Tab-separated table of N, CA and C and ligand atoms in Angstrom:
chain	number	residue	atom	x	y	z
A	99	MET	N	-39.385	-1.515	11.195
A	99	MET	CA	-38.548	-3.030	11.368
A	99	MET	C	-36.968	-3.007	10.711
A	100	LEU	N	-36.436	-3.831	10.899
A	100	LEU	CA	-34.621	-3.513	10.413
A	100	LEU	C	-34.753	-4.448	9.046
A	101	TRP	N	-35.862	-5.931	9.776
A	101	TRP	CA	-35.200	-6.641	8.280
A	101	TRP	C	-35.823	-6.631	6.786
A	102	PRO	N	-37.339	-6.567	6.866
A	102	PRO	CA	-37.752	-5.965	5.679
A	102	PRO	C	-36.410	-4.345	4.751
A	103	LYS	N	-36.010	-3.608	5.426
A	103	LYS	CA	-35.388	-2.900	5.503
A	103	LYS	C	-33.396	-3.085	4.636
A	104	LEU	N	-33.710	-4.480	5.152
A	104	LEU	CA	-32.117	-4.988	5.241
A	104	LEU	C	-32.045	-5.417	3.970
A	105	ALA	N	-32.920	-6.694	4.090
A	105	ALA	CA	-33.447	-7.115	2.976
A	105	ALA	C	-33.665	-6.226	1.289
A	106	ARG	N	-34.545	-5.459	1.777
A	106	ARG	CA	-34.272	-4.304	-0.126
A	106	ARG	C	-33.320	-4.208	0.218
A	107	ASN	N	-32.401	-3.307	0.458
A	107	ASN	CA	-31.087	-2.977	0.043
A	107	ASN	C	-29.252	-3.751	-0.344
A	108	LEU	N	-30.514	-5.523	0.572
A	108	LEU	CA	-29.057	-6.455	-0.229
A	108	LEU	C	-29.749	-7.025	-1.638
A	109	LEU	N	-31.159	-6.005	-1.756
A	109	LEU	CA	-31.219	-6.563	-3.067
A	109	LEU	C	-31.263	-5.652	-4.445
A	110	SER	N	-31.323	-4.919	-3.774
A	110	SER	CA	-30.879	-3.273	-4.741
A	110	SER	C	-30.259	-3.038	-5.764
A	111	ARG	N	-29.665	-2.489	-6.931
A	111	ARG	CA	-28.719	-2.775	-7.489
A	111	ARG	C	-27.958	-1.187	-6.879
A	112	PRO	N	-26.426	-1.309	-6.425
A	112	PRO	CA	-25.212	0.044	-5.978
A	112	PRO	C	-26.131	1.408	-6.546
A	113	ARG	N	-25.948	1.973	-5.900
A	113	ARG	CA	-26.389	3.353	-6.374
A	113	ARG	C	-24.750	4.553	-7.226
A	114	THR	N	-23.778	3.520	-7.240
A	114	THR	CA	-23.186	4.300	-7.799
A	114	THR	C	-22.432	3.960	-8.925
A	115	ASP	N	-21.947	4.690	-9.762
A	115	ASP	CA	-21.738	5.058	-11.203
A	115	ASP	C	-21.247	3.728	-11.410
A	116	PRO	N	-21.328	2.487	-12.669
A	116	PRO	CA	-20.360	1.785	-12.800
A	116	PRO	C	-18.934	2.369	-13.122
A	117	PRO	N	-17.847	1.562	-12.908
A	117	PRO	CA	-16.731	1.670	-13.283
A	117	PRO	C	-16.009	2.093	-14.623
A	118	VAL	N	-15.526	3.044	-14.817
A	118	VAL	CA	-14.695	3.170	-15.685
A	118	VAL	C	-13.733	2.226	-15.846
A	119	THR	N	-13.534	1.441	-16.903
A	119	THR	CA	-12.230	0.853	-17.531
A	119	THR	C	-11.715	1.276	-18.774
A	120	PRO	N	-10.167	1.817	-18.266
A	120	PRO	CA	-9.216	0.990	-19.718
A	120	PRO	C	-9.712	0.805	-20.592
A	121	ARG	N	-9.899	1.163	-22.108
A	121	ARG	CA	-9.773	-0.154	-23.337
A	121	ARG	C	-8.415	-1.056	-22.681
A	122	PRO	N	-7.716	-2.130	-22.905
A	122	PRO	CA	-7.231	-2.571	-23.212
A	122	PRO	C	-5.811	-2.613	-23.782
A	123	GLU	N	-7.198	-2.272	-25.492
A	123	GLU	CA	-5.533	-2.234	-26.202
A	123	GLU	C	-5.231	-0.851	-25.792
A	124	VAL	N	-6.194	0.348	-25.030
A	124	VAL	CA	-5.438	2.201	-25.102
A	124	VAL	C	-4.782	1.324	-23.974
A	125	VAL	N	-4.780	0.876	-23.486
A	125	VAL	CA	-4.034	0.268	-21.559
A	125	VAL	C	-1.838	0.208	-22.504
A	126	ALA	N	-2.926	-0.747	-23.366
A	126	ALA	CA	-1.789	-1.335	-23.995
A	126	ALA	C	0.379	-0.871	-24.841
A	127	ALA	N	-1.092	-0.016	-25.763
A	127	ALA	CA	-0.572	1.211	-26.003
A	127	ALA	C	0.713	2.021	-25.731
A	128	LEU	N	-0.743	2.340	-24.841
A	128	LEU	CA	0.727	3.388	-24.052
A	128	LEU	C	1.466	2.815	-23.199
A	129	ARG	N	1.282	1.632	-22.167
A	129	ARG	CA	2.195	0.606	-22.006
A	129	ARG	C	3.956	0.226	-22.718
A	130	ASP	N	3.123	-0.008	-23.647
A	130	ASP	CA	4.763	0.358	-24.964
A	130	ASP	C	5.752	1.505	-25.137
A	131	ARG	N	4.811	2.175	-25.083
A	131	ARG	CA	4.950	3.380	-25.982
A	131	ARG	C	5.477	4.142	-24.661
A	132	LEU	N	5.490	4.136	-23.012
A	132	LEU	CA	6.122	4.214	-22.321
A	132	LEU	C	7.112	3.601	-21.629
A	133	ALA	N	7.499	2.385	-21.449
A	133	ALA	CA	7.982	2.022	-21.426
A	133	ALA	C	9.759	1.751	-22.428
A	134	GLU	N	9.433	1.946	-23.837
A	134	GLU	CA	10.644	2.363	-24.095
A	134	GLU	C	11.041	3.374	-24.728
A	135	ALA	N	9.842	5.235	-23.951
A	135	ALA	CA	10.603	6.430	-24.171
A	135	ALA	C	11.073	6.573	-22.830
A	136	GLY	N	10.827	5.613	-22.203
A	136	GLY	CA	11.559	5.027	-20.523
A	136	GLY	C	12.437	5.299	-20.452
A	137	GLN	N	12.952	3.845	-21.048
A	137	GLN	CA	14.041	3.563	-21.143
A	137	GLN	C	15.903	4.594	-22.147
A	138	ARG	N	14.598	4.655	-23.081
A	138	ARG	CA	16.069	5.834	-24.284
A	138	ARG	C	15.444	7.144	-23.589
A	139	ARG	N	14.854	7.287	-22.388
A	139	ARG	CA	16.170	8.960	-22.061
A	139	ARG	C	16.272	8.139	-20.618
A	140	LEU	N	15.546	7.627	-19.440
A	140	LEU	CA	15.908	6.853	-18.726
A	140	LEU	C	16.401	6.203	-17.699
A	141	GLY	N	16.298	4.911	-18.596
A	141	GLY	CA	16.608	3.721	-18.203
A	141	GLY	C	15.821	3.050	-16.936
A	142	ARG	N	14.771	4.076	-16.935
A	142	ARG	CA	14.261	3.375	-16.014
A	142	ARG	C	12.456	4.214	-15.836
A	143	SER	N	11.357	3.522	-14.441
A	143	SER	CA	10.404	4.333	-14.585
A	143	SER	C	10.158	5.711	-14.637
A	144	LEU	N	9.270	6.780	-14.240
A	144	LEU	CA	9.934	7.843	-14.317
A	144	LEU	C	8.936	7.938	-12.787
A	145	ALA	N	9.471	8.871	-12.466
A	145	ALA	CA	9.049	9.505	-10.747
A	145	ALA	C	8.607	10.584	-10.942
A	146	ILE	N	6.824	10.576	-10.348
A	146	ILE	CA	6.232	11.654	-10.258
A	146	ILE	C	6.505	12.217	-8.752
A	147	ARG	N	6.722	13.661	-8.676
A	147	ARG	CA	6.047	14.150	-6.981
A	147	ARG	C	4.544	14.973	-7.809
A	148	HIS	N	3.706	14.884	-6.941
A	148	HIS	CA	2.695	15.730	-7.190
A	148	HIS	C	3.069	16.829	-6.385
A	149	VAL	N	2.206	17.605	-6.981
A	149	VAL	CA	2.509	19.043	-5.951
A	149	VAL	C	0.977	19.962	-6.353
A	150	ASP	N	-0.251	20.136	-5.112
A	150	ASP	CA	-1.091	20.125	-5.099
A	150	ASP	C	-1.276	21.732	-4.433
A	151	ALA	N	-1.027	23.279	-5.784
A	151	ALA	CA	-0.833	24.330	-5.517
A	151	ALA	C	-2.565	24.561	-5.375
A	152	GLY	N	-3.435	24.091	-5.300
A	152	GLY	CA	-4.534	24.828	-4.556
A	152	GLY	C	-5.648	24.350	-5.034
A	153	SER	N	-6.123	22.974	-4.946
A	153	SER	CA	-6.447	22.638	-6.129
A	153	SER	C	-8.503	22.154	-5.020
A	154	CYS	N	-9.491	22.648	-6.248
A	154	CYS	CA	-10.119	21.278	-5.351
A	154	CYS	C	-10.253	20.326	-4.805
A	155	ASN	N	-9.367	19.812	-4.728
A	155	ASN	CA	-9.795	18.205	-4.361
A	155	ASN	C	-9.621	17.625	-6.239
A	156	GLY	N	-10.451	18.017	-7.280
A	156	GLY	CA	-10.558	16.626	-8.025
A	156	GLY	C	-10.404	16.155	-8.509
A	157	CYS	N	-8.955	17.425	-9.274
A	157	CYS	CA	-8.113	16.595	-10.188
A	157	CYS	C	-6.463	15.347	-9.306
A	158	GLU	N	-6.913	15.907	-8.015
A	158	GLU	CA	-6.438	14.886	-6.691
A	158	GLU	C	-6.990	13.094	-7.271
A	159	LEU	N	-8.614	13.583	-7.477
A	159	LEU	CA	-9.331	12.280	-6.713
A	159	LEU	C	-8.649	11.923	-8.672
A	160	GLU	N	-8.719	11.770	-9.306
A	160	GLU	CA	-8.383	11.524	-11.160
A	160	GLU	C	-6.685	10.839	-11.069
A	161	CYS	N	-6.162	11.470	-9.774
A	161	CYS	CA	-3.947	10.825	-10.426
A	161	CYS	C	-3.790	10.303	-9.025
A	162	HIS	N	-5.133	9.850	-8.697
A	162	HIS	CA	-5.338	8.653	-7.195
A	162	HIS	C	-5.469	7.829	-7.766
A	163	ALA	N	-6.785	7.587	-9.137
A	163	ALA	CA	-7.011	6.646	-9.771
A	163	ALA	C	-6.330	5.708	-10.402
A	164	LEU	N	-4.999	6.994	-10.876
A	164	LEU	CA	-3.964	5.724	-11.558
A	164	LEU	C	-4.125	5.020	-10.825
A	165	GLY	N	-3.850	5.083	-9.443
A	165	GLY	CA	-3.568	3.843	-8.689
A	165	GLY	C	-4.137	2.731	-8.599
A	166	ASN	N	-4.951	3.349	-9.177
A	166	ASN	CA	-6.442	1.951	-8.808
A	166	ASN	C	-6.773	0.618	-9.877
A	167	VAL	N	-6.975	0.155	-9.165
A	167	VAL	CA	-7.164	-1.166	-10.540
A	167	VAL	C	-7.207	-1.242	-10.978
A	168	ALA	N	-8.245	-0.408	-11.995
A	168	ALA	CA	-8.689	-0.159	-13.477
A	168	ALA	C	-7.044	0.231	-14.233
A	169	HIS	N	-6.740	1.384	-13.618
A	169	HIS	CA	-5.948	1.588	-14.380
A	169	HIS	C	-4.830	1.399	-13.589
A	170	ASP	N	-3.807	1.166	-12.466
A	170	ASP	CA	-3.342	0.605	-12.358
A	170	ASP	C	-0.866	1.215	-12.956
A	171	LEU	N	-1.454	2.792	-12.441
A	171	LEU	CA	-0.420	2.927	-12.817
A	171	LEU	C	1.158	2.645	-13.001
A	172	GLU	N	2.033	1.425	-11.804
A	172	GLU	CA	2.783	1.042	-12.521
A	172	GLU	C	2.948	0.245	-12.787
A	173	ARG	N	2.213	-0.055	-14.203
A	173	ARG	CA	2.735	-1.387	-14.938
A	173	ARG	C	2.604	0.218	-16.457
A	174	TYR	N	2.250	0.958	-16.365
A	174	TYR	CA	2.857	1.273	-17.811
A	174	TYR	C	4.655	2.104	-17.134
A	175	GLY	N	5.553	1.853	-15.955
A	175	GLY	CA	6.578	2.093	-15.597
A	175	GLY	C	6.042	3.353	-15.112
A	176	LEU	N	5.590	4.198	-13.857
A	176	LEU	CA	5.157	5.386	-14.058
A	176	LEU	C	5.357	4.905	-12.342
A	177	ARG	N	5.427	5.757	-11.355
A	177	ARG	CA	5.355	5.452	-9.863
A	177	ARG	C	5.599	6.663	-9.579
A	178	PHE	N	4.358	7.347	-8.566
A	178	PHE	CA	4.148	8.560	-7.392
A	178	PHE	C	5.358	8.109	-6.266
A	179	VAL	N	6.625	8.840	-6.134
A	179	VAL	CA	7.316	9.348	-4.854
A	179	VAL	C	6.417	10.801	-3.987
A	180	ALA	N	7.947	10.189	-2.504
A	180	ALA	CA	7.695	10.900	-1.522
A	180	ALA	C	8.002	12.836	-1.205
A	181	SER	N	8.610	12.432	-2.965
A	181	SER	CA	9.628	13.622	-1.904
A	181	SER	C	10.426	14.707	-3.847
A	182	PRO	N	9.818	15.397	-3.581
A	182	PRO	CA	11.185	16.288	-4.907
A	182	PRO	C	12.240	16.311	-5.338
A	183	ARG	N	13.030	14.651	-4.338
A	183	ARG	CA	14.447	14.988	-4.084
A	183	ARG	C	14.521	14.036	-5.600
A	184	HIS	N	13.637	12.977	-5.581
A	184	HIS	CA	13.560	11.408	-6.407
A	184	HIS	C	12.879	12.210	-7.677
A	185	ALA	N	12.592	13.188	-7.995
A	185	ALA	CA	11.438	13.105	-8.431
A	185	ALA	C	11.541	13.354	-9.938
A	186	ASP	N	11.508	13.437	-11.162
A	186	ASP	CA	12.113	13.547	-12.803
A	186	ASP	C	10.639	14.297	-13.200
A	187	VAL	N	9.437	14.225	-12.605
A	187	VAL	CA	8.119	15.318	-12.962
A	187	VAL	C	8.369	16.338	-12.106
A	188	LEU	N	6.814	17.075	-11.669
A	188	LEU	CA	6.367	17.511	-10.968
A	188	LEU	C	5.433	17.923	-11.240
A	189	LEU	N	4.405	17.394	-10.821
A	189	LEU	CA	3.240	17.295	-11.711
A	189	LEU	C	1.755	19.022	-10.284
A	190	VAL	N	1.741	19.786	-11.655
A	190	VAL	CA	0.840	20.305	-10.287
A	190	VAL	C	-0.023	20.723	-10.610
A	191	THR	N	-1.052	20.525	-9.471
A	191	THR	CA	-3.064	20.889	-9.320
A	191	THR	C	-3.275	21.947	-8.944
A	192	GLY	N	-3.857	22.484	-10.068
A	192	GLY	CA	-4.871	23.923	-8.825
A	192	GLY	C	-4.369	25.251	-9.717
A	193	PRO	N	-4.729	26.342	-9.093
A	193	PRO	CA	-4.616	27.210	-9.538
A	193	PRO	C	-3.368	28.347	-8.736
A	194	LEU	N	-3.164	27.718	-7.982
A	194	LEU	CA	-1.764	28.212	-7.977
A	194	LEU	C	-1.761	29.160	-6.600
A	195	THR	N	-2.321	29.033	-5.113
A	195	THR	CA	-2.550	29.483	-4.561
A	195	THR	C	-1.585	31.123	-4.065
A	196	ARG	N	-1.665	32.260	-3.681
A	196	ARG	CA	-1.202	33.384	-3.419
A	196	ARG	C	0.208	31.813	-2.004
A	197	ASN	N	-0.351	31.179	-1.370
A	197	ASN	CA	0.513	30.527	-0.183
A	197	ASN	C	1.395	29.683	-1.123
A	198	MET	N	0.969	28.621	-1.643
A	198	MET	CA	1.417	27.947	-2.713
A	198	MET	C	2.643	28.536	-3.462
A	199	ALA	N	2.266	29.129	-3.594
A	199	ALA	CA	3.549	30.195	-4.716
A	199	ALA	C	4.464	30.070	-4.545
A	200	GLU	N	5.657	29.824	-3.075
A	200	GLU	CA	7.263	29.759	-2.891
A	200	GLU	C	6.941	28.384	-2.854
A	201	ALA	N	5.434	27.361	-2.238
A	201	ALA	CA	5.869	25.962	-1.695
A	201	ALA	C	6.934	25.430	-2.822
A	202	LEU	N	5.493	26.253	-4.512
A	202	LEU	CA	6.445	25.475	-5.163
A	202	LEU	C	7.266	25.237	-5.536
A	203	LEU	N	7.630	26.792	-5.682
A	203	LEU	CA	8.921	26.853	-5.901
A	203	LEU	C	10.365	26.063	-5.755
A	204	ARG	N	10.272	26.193	-4.123
A	204	ARG	CA	11.146	25.490	-3.517
A	204	ARG	C	11.001	23.890	-3.363
A	205	CYS	N	10.043	23.154	-4.125
A	205	CYS	CA	9.653	22.262	-4.559
A	205	CYS	C	10.443	21.961	-5.857
A	206	ARG	N	10.410	23.092	-6.733
A	206	ARG	CA	10.917	22.933	-7.951
A	206	ARG	C	12.870	23.287	-7.354
A	207	ALA	N	13.193	23.904	-7.113
A	207	ALA	CA	14.575	23.278	-6.682
A	207	ALA	C	14.783	22.798	-5.833
A	208	ALA	N	14.245	22.023	-5.433
A	208	ALA	CA	14.958	20.742	-5.763
A	208	ALA	C	14.647	19.334	-5.708
A	209	THR	N	14.622	19.758	-7.151
A	209	THR	CA	14.319	18.736	-8.139
A	209	THR	C	15.098	18.236	-9.041
A	210	PRO	N	15.584	17.047	-8.892
A	210	PRO	CA	16.742	17.004	-9.942
A	210	PRO	C	16.221	16.628	-11.241
A	211	GLU	N	16.922	17.903	-12.350
A	211	GLU	CA	17.413	17.696	-13.551
A	211	GLU	C	16.617	16.071	-14.287
A	212	PRO	N	16.065	16.014	-15.143
A	212	PRO	CA	15.863	16.909	-15.954
A	212	PRO	C	14.429	17.380	-15.504
A	213	ALA	N	13.695	17.222	-14.393
A	213	ALA	CA	12.381	18.431	-13.867
A	213	ALA	C	11.073	18.996	-14.315
A	214	TRP	N	11.402	18.074	-15.697
A	214	TRP	CA	9.971	18.734	-15.596
A	214	TRP	C	8.510	18.635	-15.561
A	215	ILE	N	8.246	19.509	-15.608
A	215	ILE	CA	7.162	20.701	-14.723
A	215	ILE	C	5.786	20.296	-15.727
A	216	VAL	N	4.349	19.029	-14.843
A	216	VAL	CA	3.575	18.804	-15.536
A	216	VAL	C	2.039	20.128	-15.334
A	217	ALA	N	1.433	20.973	-15.762
A	217	ALA	CA	0.451	21.750	-14.903
A	217	ALA	C	-1.065	20.404	-15.963
A	218	ALA	N	-1.603	19.705	-14.370
A	218	ALA	CA	-2.643	18.974	-14.634
A	218	ALA	C	-4.499	19.871	-14.607
A	219	GLY	N	-4.649	20.303	-15.644
A	219	GLY	CA	-6.870	20.780	-14.533
A	219	GLY	C	-6.869	22.029	-15.668
A	220	ASP	N	-7.226	22.946	-15.777
A	220	ASP	CA	-7.740	23.840	-16.268
A	220	ASP	C	-7.107	25.018	-15.101
A	221	CYS	N	-7.656	24.517	-13.952
A	221	CYS	CA	-6.566	25.687	-12.692
A	221	CYS	C	-5.174	25.630	-13.371
A	222	ALA	N	-4.252	24.867	-13.639
A	222	ALA	CA	-3.664	25.069	-13.240
A	222	ALA	C	-2.748	25.743	-14.378
A	223	VAL	N	-4.146	25.595	-15.544
A	223	VAL	CA	-3.140	26.116	-16.746
A	223	VAL	C	-3.055	27.690	-16.647
A	224	ASP	N	-4.974	28.234	-16.322
A	224	ASP	CA	-4.983	29.315	-16.277
A	224	ASP	C	-5.415	30.049	-14.988
A	225	GLY	N	-5.503	29.438	-13.964
A	225	GLY	CA	-7.109	29.787	-12.721
A	225	GLY	C	-8.242	28.627	-12.786
A	226	GLY	N	-8.458	28.477	-14.171
A	226	GLY	CA	-9.997	27.385	-14.716
A	226	GLY	C	-10.310	28.153	-14.017
A	227	VAL	N	-11.493	28.074	-13.399
A	227	VAL	CA	-12.519	28.565	-12.386
A	227	VAL	C	-12.351	29.424	-11.542
A	228	PHE	N	-11.596	29.654	-11.008
A	228	PHE	CA	-10.838	30.636	-9.588
A	228	PHE	C	-10.083	31.672	-10.094
A	229	LYS	N	-9.728	31.702	-11.784
A	229	LYS	CA	-9.130	32.781	-12.259
A	229	LYS	C	-9.896	34.031	-11.410
A	230	GLY	N	-9.115	35.231	-11.416
A	230	GLY	CA	-9.555	36.311	-10.909
A	230	GLY	C	-9.567	36.498	-9.685
A	231	SER	N	-9.548	35.421	-8.751
A	231	SER	CA	-9.895	35.358	-7.452
A	231	SER	C	-8.733	36.198	-7.348
A	232	TYR	N	-8.640	36.435	-6.226
A	232	TYR	CA	-8.007	37.621	-5.015
A	232	TYR	C	-6.810	36.364	-4.193
A	233	ALA	N	-7.393	35.462	-4.354
A	233	ALA	CA	-6.498	34.459	-3.634
A	233	ALA	C	-5.014	33.901	-4.244
A	234	VAL	N	-6.328	33.984	-5.550
A	234	VAL	CA	-4.742	32.519	-6.682
A	234	VAL	C	-3.921	33.663	-7.809
A	235	LEU	N	-3.316	32.875	-7.565
A	235	LEU	CA	-2.345	33.804	-8.911
A	235	LEU	C	-2.359	33.881	-10.407
A	236	GLY	N	-3.310	32.509	-10.919
A	236	GLY	CA	-3.502	32.126	-11.779
A	236	GLY	C	-3.494	31.408	-13.090
A	237	GLY	N	-2.658	30.217	-12.324
A	237	GLY	CA	-1.634	29.111	-13.020
A	237	GLY	C	-0.107	28.941	-13.286
A	238	VAL	N	-0.144	27.752	-13.041
A	238	VAL	CA	1.314	27.331	-12.537
A	238	VAL	C	2.188	28.384	-13.070
A	239	GLU	N	1.906	28.919	-14.528
A	239	GLU	CA	2.733	29.391	-15.833
A	239	GLU	C	3.234	30.795	-14.406
A	240	GLU	N	2.344	30.873	-13.751
A	240	GLU	CA	3.024	32.501	-13.618
A	240	GLU	C	4.201	32.330	-12.056
A	241	ALA	N	4.445	30.568	-11.618
A	241	ALA	CA	5.555	30.685	-11.584
A	241	ALA	C	6.872	30.112	-11.212
A	242	ILE	N	6.256	29.219	-12.149
A	242	ILE	CA	7.426	28.687	-13.206
A	242	ILE	C	6.868	27.975	-14.593
A	243	MET	N	7.645	27.994	-15.925
A	243	MET	CA	6.924	27.807	-17.340
A	243	MET	C	7.024	26.278	-17.242
A	244	PRO	N	5.340	25.725	-17.670
A	244	PRO	CA	5.604	24.306	-17.443
A	244	PRO	C	6.086	23.785	-19.014
A	245	ASP	N	6.302	22.779	-19.315
A	245	ASP	CA	6.800	21.813	-20.227
A	245	ASP	C	5.850	21.095	-21.161
A	246	LEU	N	4.768	21.530	-19.607
A	246	LEU	CA	3.134	20.345	-20.893
A	246	LEU	C	2.285	20.782	-19.477
A	247	VAL	N	1.176	21.833	-20.780
A	247	VAL	CA	-0.488	21.411	-19.299
A	247	VAL	C	-1.104	20.353	-20.658
A	248	ILE	N	-1.782	20.231	-19.879
A	248	ILE	CA	-2.938	19.036	-19.601
A	248	ILE	C	-4.364	19.438	-19.051
A	249	PRO	N	-5.224	20.348	-19.943
A	249	PRO	CA	-5.926	20.192	-19.576
A	249	PRO	C	-6.881	20.182	-20.023
A	250	GLY	N	-8.643	20.609	-19.064
A	250	GLY	CA	-9.435	19.996	-18.450
A	250	GLY	C	-10.078	20.100	-16.780
A	251	CYS	N	-11.852	19.603	-16.546
A	251	CYS	CA	-11.951	19.571	-15.256
A	251	CYS	C	-12.523	18.923	-14.460
A	252	PRO	N	-12.451	17.357	-14.355
A	252	PRO	CA	-10.610	17.207	-14.583
A	252	PRO	C	-10.494	16.534	-15.139
A	253	PRO	N	-9.177	16.793	-15.975
A	253	PRO	CA	-8.778	15.445	-16.364
A	253	PRO	C	-9.187	14.626	-16.566
A	254	THR	N	-8.842	12.918	-17.244
A	254	THR	CA	-9.068	12.063	-16.700
A	254	THR	C	-8.241	11.183	-16.667
A	255	PRO	N	-7.936	10.785	-15.793
A	255	PRO	CA	-6.777	9.430	-16.052
A	255	PRO	C	-6.121	9.226	-17.284
A	256	THR	N	-5.904	8.865	-18.309
A	256	THR	CA	-5.922	7.870	-19.700
A	256	THR	C	-5.193	9.958	-19.989
A	257	HIS	N	-6.271	10.983	-20.196
A	257	HIS	CA	-5.952	11.956	-20.785
A	257	HIS	C	-4.893	12.555	-19.785
A	258	ILE	N	-4.199	11.660	-18.233
A	258	ILE	CA	-3.008	12.417	-17.464
A	258	ILE	C	-2.332	11.404	-18.368
A	259	LEU	N	-2.367	9.690	-18.274
A	259	LEU	CA	-1.302	9.302	-18.689
A	259	LEU	C	-0.605	9.139	-20.487
A	260	GLU	N	-1.188	9.977	-20.847
A	260	GLU	CA	-0.934	9.788	-22.811
A	260	GLU	C	-0.201	11.709	-22.641
A	261	GLY	N	-0.897	12.093	-21.822
A	261	GLY	CA	0.279	13.754	-21.821
A	261	GLY	C	2.071	13.266	-21.230
A	262	LEU	N	2.267	12.597	-19.777
A	262	LEU	CA	3.204	12.000	-19.190
A	262	LEU	C	3.505	11.308	-20.266
A	263	VAL	N	3.713	10.598	-21.307
A	263	VAL	CA	4.030	10.045	-22.408
A	263	VAL	C	4.071	10.295	-23.544
A	264	ALA	N	3.379	11.294	-23.811
A	264	ALA	CA	3.309	12.772	-24.836
A	264	ALA	C	4.869	13.155	-24.714
A	265	LEU	N	5.138	13.622	-23.414
A	265	LEU	CA	6.400	13.956	-22.937
A	265	LEU	C	7.774	13.228	-22.310
A	266	LEU	N	7.321	12.578	-22.055
A	266	LEU	CA	8.618	11.488	-22.262
A	266	LEU	C	9.277	11.179	-23.843
A	267	GLU	N	8.345	11.401	-24.519
A	267	GLU	CA	8.488	10.619	-25.607
A	267	GLU	C	9.144	11.637	-26.785
A	268	ALA	N	8.121	13.181	-26.495
A	268	ALA	CA	9.505	14.141	-27.059
A	268	ALA	C	10.772	14.687	-26.122
A	269	ASN	N	11.117	13.787	-24.831
A	269	ASN	CA	12.424	14.363	-24.183
A	269	ASN	C	13.092	13.382	-24.207
A	270	ALA	N	12.951	11.640	-24.875
A	270	ALA	CA	13.117	10.538	-25.285
A	270	ALA	C	14.823	10.754	-26.103
A	271	GLY	N	14.955	11.674	-26.744
A	271	GLY	CA	16.083	11.414	-27.717
A	271	GLY	C	16.318	11.399	-28.662
B	47	SF4	S1	-9.427	22.086	-13.057
B	47	SF4	FE1	-11.742	21.029	-12.500
B	47	SF4	S2	-11.113	18.998	-10.764
B	47	SF4	FE2	-9.353	20.431	-11.521
B	47	SF4	S3	-8.599	21.659	-9.490
B	47	SF4	FE3	-10.146	23.143	-10.914
B	47	SF4	S4	-11.885	22.677	-10.556
B	47	SF4	FE4	-11.191	21.082	-9.244
């Protein structure tokens, strides 16, 4: 019968985990620091081009979460852009597969200065769980020296934000 099943599902609790919402004071502090450093170094918001260099997509989910209603990336003065030609930062995830090395180098060549390279996630740092595989080079460093590494499997959106703020502050001059 459909109705008992429907009633049961309507009355039961959701099976998903409750959303993880960042603490408002953490958000406010990050936003203020980023706005100040962004204005000092760039005079505008920070533009990020994401490069998936062979990740399992776990890190991508956390990067995408930066844009959801809980984090709302743009309030920090950050935005993802569709081309490396418009980016200040290349945010690289994944262990750098052999097939993606050339693409990453071309992406770097197309990015105007300052062209900061950020390795996000354990795989991008040193190959992570894919270390030793014939198909991977074992981290972003094998092709380009990163300016910042953000460890974690995967790193949380807040960790990624804190890393980007630290990068901008360190280069704000
Ligand atoms: S660090 Fe973890 S979540 Fe990110 S790509 Fe590697 S295995 Fe996946």
